[in-house]
Amino acid sequence: GSLRQLTKFRAPIATCYTSARANSTAGVSQAERKWDLVAAVCIERPPYITPKLLEIEQKVMATLDEKEFELSMMNDHEIRHKRDLEKQERKRKGEDVDDGEAVITALDLEDSWRKAAEDFTPASSSTEADVKSVKREMDKPLR
């Protein structure tokens, strides 16, 4: 049943496809052409409202969160920050910490990133044509 329905629509689509892709498919027969079918699914889970956690549940959650944080992998920036703190501690103790590297700490990088983010001004998401189009539609009377 559904195959017959599909073949009904195949001819017009194939004709349209043939005219649009004539240059790129020159010399390729109708039987050799392949279609790419693409599908998308959006699944949304509604939020659930739960009762407030008991004191023991809160402690367990805090312990699990702490354990997860301790066992999680650190990114390069976090590793660099940790290394900077260790260098600072060794320097305070009077040990020699000369690595021959430029002294730009992770905190210096964070400050420069924060400053760059503050100076950033995003472009407008609406154009002049968008505004004119909306005004034109708003001027029309409702029927």
PDB file of C-alpha atoms in Angstrom:
ATOM      1  CA  GLY A   1       0.000   0.000   0.000  1.00  0.00           C
ATOM      2  CA  SER A   2       2.607   2.582   1.072  1.00  0.00           C
ATOM      3  CA  LEU A   3       4.970   1.572  -1.735  1.00  0.00           C
ATOM      4  CA  ARG A   4       2.262   2.341  -4.289  1.00  0.00           C
ATOM      5  CA  GLN A   5       1.678   5.730  -2.644  1.00  0.00           C
ATOM      6  CA  LEU A   6       5.404   6.446  -2.745  1.00  0.00           C
ATOM      7  CA  THR A   7       5.661   5.597  -6.442  1.00  0.00           C
ATOM      8  CA  LYS A   8       2.860   8.063  -7.163  1.00  0.00           C
ATOM      9  CA  PHE A   9       5.047  10.916  -5.904  1.00  0.00           C
ATOM     10  CA  ARG A  10       8.310   9.573  -7.275  1.00  0.00           C
ATOM     11  CA  ALA A  11       7.847  10.777 -10.858  1.00  0.00           C
ATOM     12  CA  PRO A  12       7.297  14.490 -10.114  1.00  0.00           C
ATOM     13  CA  ILE A  13      10.116  14.575  -7.571  1.00  0.00           C
ATOM     14  CA  ALA A  14      12.473  12.725  -9.907  1.00  0.00           C
ATOM     15  CA  THR A  15      11.603  15.144 -12.712  1.00  0.00           C
ATOM     16  CA  CYS A  16      12.279  18.120 -10.455  1.00  0.00           C
ATOM     17  CA  TYR A  17      15.487  16.511  -9.232  1.00  0.00           C
ATOM     18  CA  THR A  18      16.589  15.815 -12.788  1.00  0.00           C
ATOM     19  CA  SER A  19      16.113  19.403 -13.914  1.00  0.00           C
ATOM     20  CA  ALA A  20      17.877  20.837 -10.877  1.00  0.00           C
ATOM     21  CA  ARG A  21      20.839  18.468 -11.031  1.00  0.00           C
ATOM     22  CA  ALA A  22      21.201  18.104 -14.818  1.00  0.00           C
ATOM     23  CA  ASN A  23      24.715  19.559 -14.963  1.00  0.00           C
ATOM     24  CA  SER A  24      26.217  17.524 -12.146  1.00  0.00           C
ATOM     25  CA  THR A  25      24.638  14.198 -13.145  1.00  0.00           C
ATOM     26  CA  ALA A  26      25.288  14.315 -16.867  1.00  0.00           C
ATOM     27  CA  GLY A  27      25.957  10.809 -18.155  1.00  0.00           C
ATOM     28  CA  VAL A  28      24.437   9.064 -15.108  1.00  0.00           C
ATOM     29  CA  SER A  29      21.373   6.979 -15.801  1.00  0.00           C
ATOM     30  CA  GLN A  30      18.116   7.292 -13.858  1.00  0.00           C
ATOM     31  CA  ALA A  31      18.640   3.899 -12.148  1.00  0.00           C
ATOM     32  CA  GLU A  32      22.102   4.841 -10.796  1.00  0.00           C
ATOM     33  CA  ARG A  33      20.909   7.953  -8.915  1.00  0.00           C
ATOM     34  CA  LYS A  34      20.561   7.563  -5.155  1.00  0.00           C
ATOM     35  CA  TRP A  35      18.477   9.552  -2.720  1.00  0.00           C
ATOM     36  CA  ASP A  36      19.656  10.674   0.690  1.00  0.00           C
ATOM     37  CA  LEU A  37      16.834  10.534   3.196  1.00  0.00           C
ATOM     38  CA  VAL A  38      17.339  12.620   6.307  1.00  0.00           C
ATOM     39  CA  ALA A  39      15.153  12.635   9.408  1.00  0.00           C
ATOM     40  CA  ALA A  40      15.272  14.401  12.757  1.00  0.00           C
ATOM     41  CA  VAL A  41      13.565  13.734  16.057  1.00  0.00           C
ATOM     42  CA  CYS A  42      13.195  16.148  18.933  1.00  0.00           C
ATOM     43  CA  ILE A  43      12.507  14.532  22.289  1.00  0.00           C
ATOM     44  CA  GLU A  44      11.630  16.735  25.210  1.00  0.00           C
ATOM     45  CA  ARG A  45      11.336  15.532  28.765  1.00  0.00           C
ATOM     46  CA  PRO A  46       9.015  17.588  30.949  1.00  0.00           C
ATOM     47  CA  PRO A  47      10.518  18.749  34.258  1.00  0.00           C
ATOM     48  CA  TYR A  48       9.393  16.897  37.360  1.00  0.00           C
ATOM     49  CA  ILE A  49       8.755  18.724  40.604  1.00  0.00           C
ATOM     50  CA  THR A  50      10.065  16.730  43.528  1.00  0.00           C
ATOM     51  CA  PRO A  51       9.759  17.286  47.262  1.00  0.00           C
ATOM     52  CA  LYS A  52      12.599  18.968  49.139  1.00  0.00           C
ATOM     53  CA  LEU A  53      15.462  16.641  50.078  1.00  0.00           C
ATOM     54  CA  LEU A  54      15.844  15.470  53.672  1.00  0.00           C
ATOM     55  CA  GLU A  55      18.953  16.443  55.625  1.00  0.00           C
ATOM     56  CA  ILE A  56      20.584  13.023  55.150  1.00  0.00           C
ATOM     57  CA  GLU A  57      19.801  13.119  51.415  1.00  0.00           C
ATOM     58  CA  GLN A  58      21.418  16.554  51.150  1.00  0.00           C
ATOM     59  CA  LYS A  59      24.564  15.242  52.888  1.00  0.00           C
ATOM     60  CA  VAL A  60      24.723  12.233  50.572  1.00  0.00           C
ATOM     61  CA  MET A  61      24.289  14.465  47.507  1.00  0.00           C
ATOM     62  CA  ALA A  62      27.034  16.822  48.750  1.00  0.00           C
ATOM     63  CA  THR A  63      29.373  13.866  49.342  1.00  0.00           C
ATOM     64  CA  LEU A  64      28.653  12.417  45.896  1.00  0.00           C
ATOM     65  CA  ASP A  65      29.188  15.815  44.247  1.00  0.00           C
ATOM     66  CA  GLU A  66      32.507  16.220  46.085  1.00  0.00           C
ATOM     67  CA  LYS A  67      33.640  12.723  45.063  1.00  0.00           C
ATOM     68  CA  GLU A  68      32.646  13.360  41.434  1.00  0.00           C
ATOM     69  CA  PHE A  69      34.602  16.620  41.455  1.00  0.00           C
ATOM     70  CA  GLU A  70      37.688  14.947  42.932  1.00  0.00           C
ATOM     71  CA  LEU A  71      37.628  12.112  40.402  1.00  0.00           C
ATOM     72  CA  SER A  72      36.832  14.285  37.381  1.00  0.00           C
ATOM     73  CA  MET A  73      39.490  15.051  34.823  1.00  0.00           C
ATOM     74  CA  MET A  74      40.891  18.570  34.826  1.00  0.00           C
ATOM     75  CA  ASN A  75      41.202  20.615  31.662  1.00  0.00           C
ATOM     76  CA  ASP A  76      44.466  22.293  30.621  1.00  0.00           C
ATOM     77  CA  HIS A  77      43.571  25.597  32.247  1.00  0.00           C
ATOM     78  CA  GLU A  78      42.774  23.966  35.596  1.00  0.00           C
ATOM     79  CA  ILE A  79      46.037  22.003  35.476  1.00  0.00           C
ATOM     80  CA  ARG A  80      47.956  25.199  34.729  1.00  0.00           C
ATOM     81  CA  HIS A  81      46.236  27.016  37.609  1.00  0.00           C
ATOM     82  CA  LYS A  82      47.110  24.149  39.973  1.00  0.00           C
ATOM     83  CA  ARG A  83      50.738  24.209  38.771  1.00  0.00           C
ATOM     84  CA  ASP A  84      50.850  28.005  39.295  1.00  0.00           C
ATOM     85  CA  LEU A  85      49.634  27.592  42.875  1.00  0.00           C
ATOM     86  CA  GLU A  86      52.298  24.931  43.506  1.00  0.00           C
ATOM     87  CA  LYS A  87      55.013  27.240  42.088  1.00  0.00           C
ATOM     88  CA  GLN A  88      53.779  30.075  44.273  1.00  0.00           C
ATOM     89  CA  GLU A  89      53.910  27.815  47.346  1.00  0.00           C
ATOM     90  CA  ARG A  90      57.480  26.686  46.526  1.00  0.00           C
ATOM     91  CA  LYS A  91      58.510  30.312  45.958  1.00  0.00           C
ATOM     92  CA  ARG A  92      57.088  31.258  49.360  1.00  0.00           C
ATOM     93  CA  LYS A  93      59.130  28.488  50.988  1.00  0.00           C
ATOM     94  CA  GLY A  94      62.268  29.873  49.316  1.00  0.00           C
ATOM     95  CA  GLU A  95      62.860  27.087  46.799  1.00  0.00           C
ATOM     96  CA  ASP A  96      64.195  27.808  43.319  1.00  0.00           C
ATOM     97  CA  VAL A  97      61.334  27.696  40.789  1.00  0.00           C
ATOM     98  CA  ASP A  98      62.935  29.075  37.602  1.00  0.00           C
ATOM     99  CA  ASP A  99      61.367  27.219  34.662  1.00  0.00           C
ATOM    100  CA  GLY A 100      62.581  29.584  31.961  1.00  0.00           C
ATOM    101  CA  GLU A 101      58.950  30.245  30.943  1.00  0.00           C
ATOM    102  CA  ALA A 102      57.207  33.570  30.627  1.00  0.00           C
ATOM    103  CA  VAL A 103      55.371  34.352  33.827  1.00  0.00           C
ATOM    104  CA  ILE A 104      51.759  34.525  32.668  1.00  0.00           C
ATOM    105  CA  THR A 105      49.614  32.772  35.207  1.00  0.00           C
ATOM    106  CA  ALA A 106      46.229  31.176  34.700  1.00  0.00           C
ATOM    107  CA  LEU A 107      44.658  34.026  36.666  1.00  0.00           C
ATOM    108  CA  ASP A 108      46.253  36.551  34.271  1.00  0.00           C
ATOM    109  CA  LEU A 109      44.681  34.659  31.376  1.00  0.00           C
ATOM    110  CA  GLU A 110      41.291  34.651  33.099  1.00  0.00           C
ATOM    111  CA  ASP A 111      41.517  38.404  33.621  1.00  0.00           C
ATOM    112  CA  SER A 112      42.372  38.999  29.954  1.00  0.00           C
ATOM    113  CA  TRP A 113      39.492  36.739  28.865  1.00  0.00           C
ATOM    114  CA  ARG A 114      37.085  38.559  31.188  1.00  0.00           C
ATOM    115  CA  LYS A 115      38.215  41.932  29.818  1.00  0.00           C
ATOM    116  CA  ALA A 116      37.792  40.719  26.228  1.00  0.00           C
ATOM    117  CA  ALA A 117      34.289  39.463  27.067  1.00  0.00           C
ATOM    118  CA  GLU A 118      33.342  42.815  28.611  1.00  0.00           C
ATOM    119  CA  ASP A 119      34.583  44.704  25.523  1.00  0.00           C
ATOM    120  CA  PHE A 120      32.652  42.435  23.151  1.00  0.00           C
ATOM    121  CA  THR A 121      29.499  43.888  21.614  1.00  0.00           C
ATOM    122  CA  PRO A 122      27.402  41.401  19.633  1.00  0.00           C
ATOM    123  CA  ALA A 123      25.943  42.353  16.285  1.00  0.00           C
ATOM    124  CA  SER A 124      22.228  43.033  16.036  1.00  0.00           C
ATOM    125  CA  SER A 125      20.163  39.968  15.262  1.00  0.00           C
ATOM    126  CA  SER A 126      17.516  41.938  13.371  1.00  0.00           C
ATOM    127  CA  THR A 127      18.152  43.803  10.157  1.00  0.00           C
ATOM    128  CA  GLU A 128      16.507  46.915   8.806  1.00  0.00           C
ATOM    129  CA  ALA A 129      14.529  44.770   6.368  1.00  0.00           C
ATOM    130  CA  ASP A 130      13.103  42.753   9.268  1.00  0.00           C
ATOM    131  CA  VAL A 131      11.846  45.878  11.018  1.00  0.00           C
ATOM    132  CA  LYS A 132      10.325  47.348   7.842  1.00  0.00           C
ATOM    133  CA  SER A 133       8.587  44.075   7.020  1.00  0.00           C
ATOM    134  CA  VAL A 134       6.979  43.860  10.463  1.00  0.00           C
ATOM    135  CA  LYS A 135       5.836  47.484  10.329  1.00  0.00           C
ATOM    136  CA  ARG A 136       4.337  46.961   6.891  1.00  0.00           C
ATOM    137  CA  GLU A 137       2.367  43.945   8.113  1.00  0.00           C
ATOM    138  CA  MET A 138       1.224  45.786  11.245  1.00  0.00           C
ATOM    139  CA  ASP A 139      -0.168  48.656   9.158  1.00  0.00           C
ATOM    140  CA  LYS A 140      -2.587  46.334   7.351  1.00  0.00           C
ATOM    141  CA  PRO A 141      -6.093  46.238   8.877  1.00  0.00           C
ATOM    142  CA  LEU A 142      -7.362  42.959  10.302  1.00  0.00           C
ATOM    143  CA  ARG A 143     -10.188  41.307   8.378  1.00  0.00           C
TER     144      ARG A 143
END
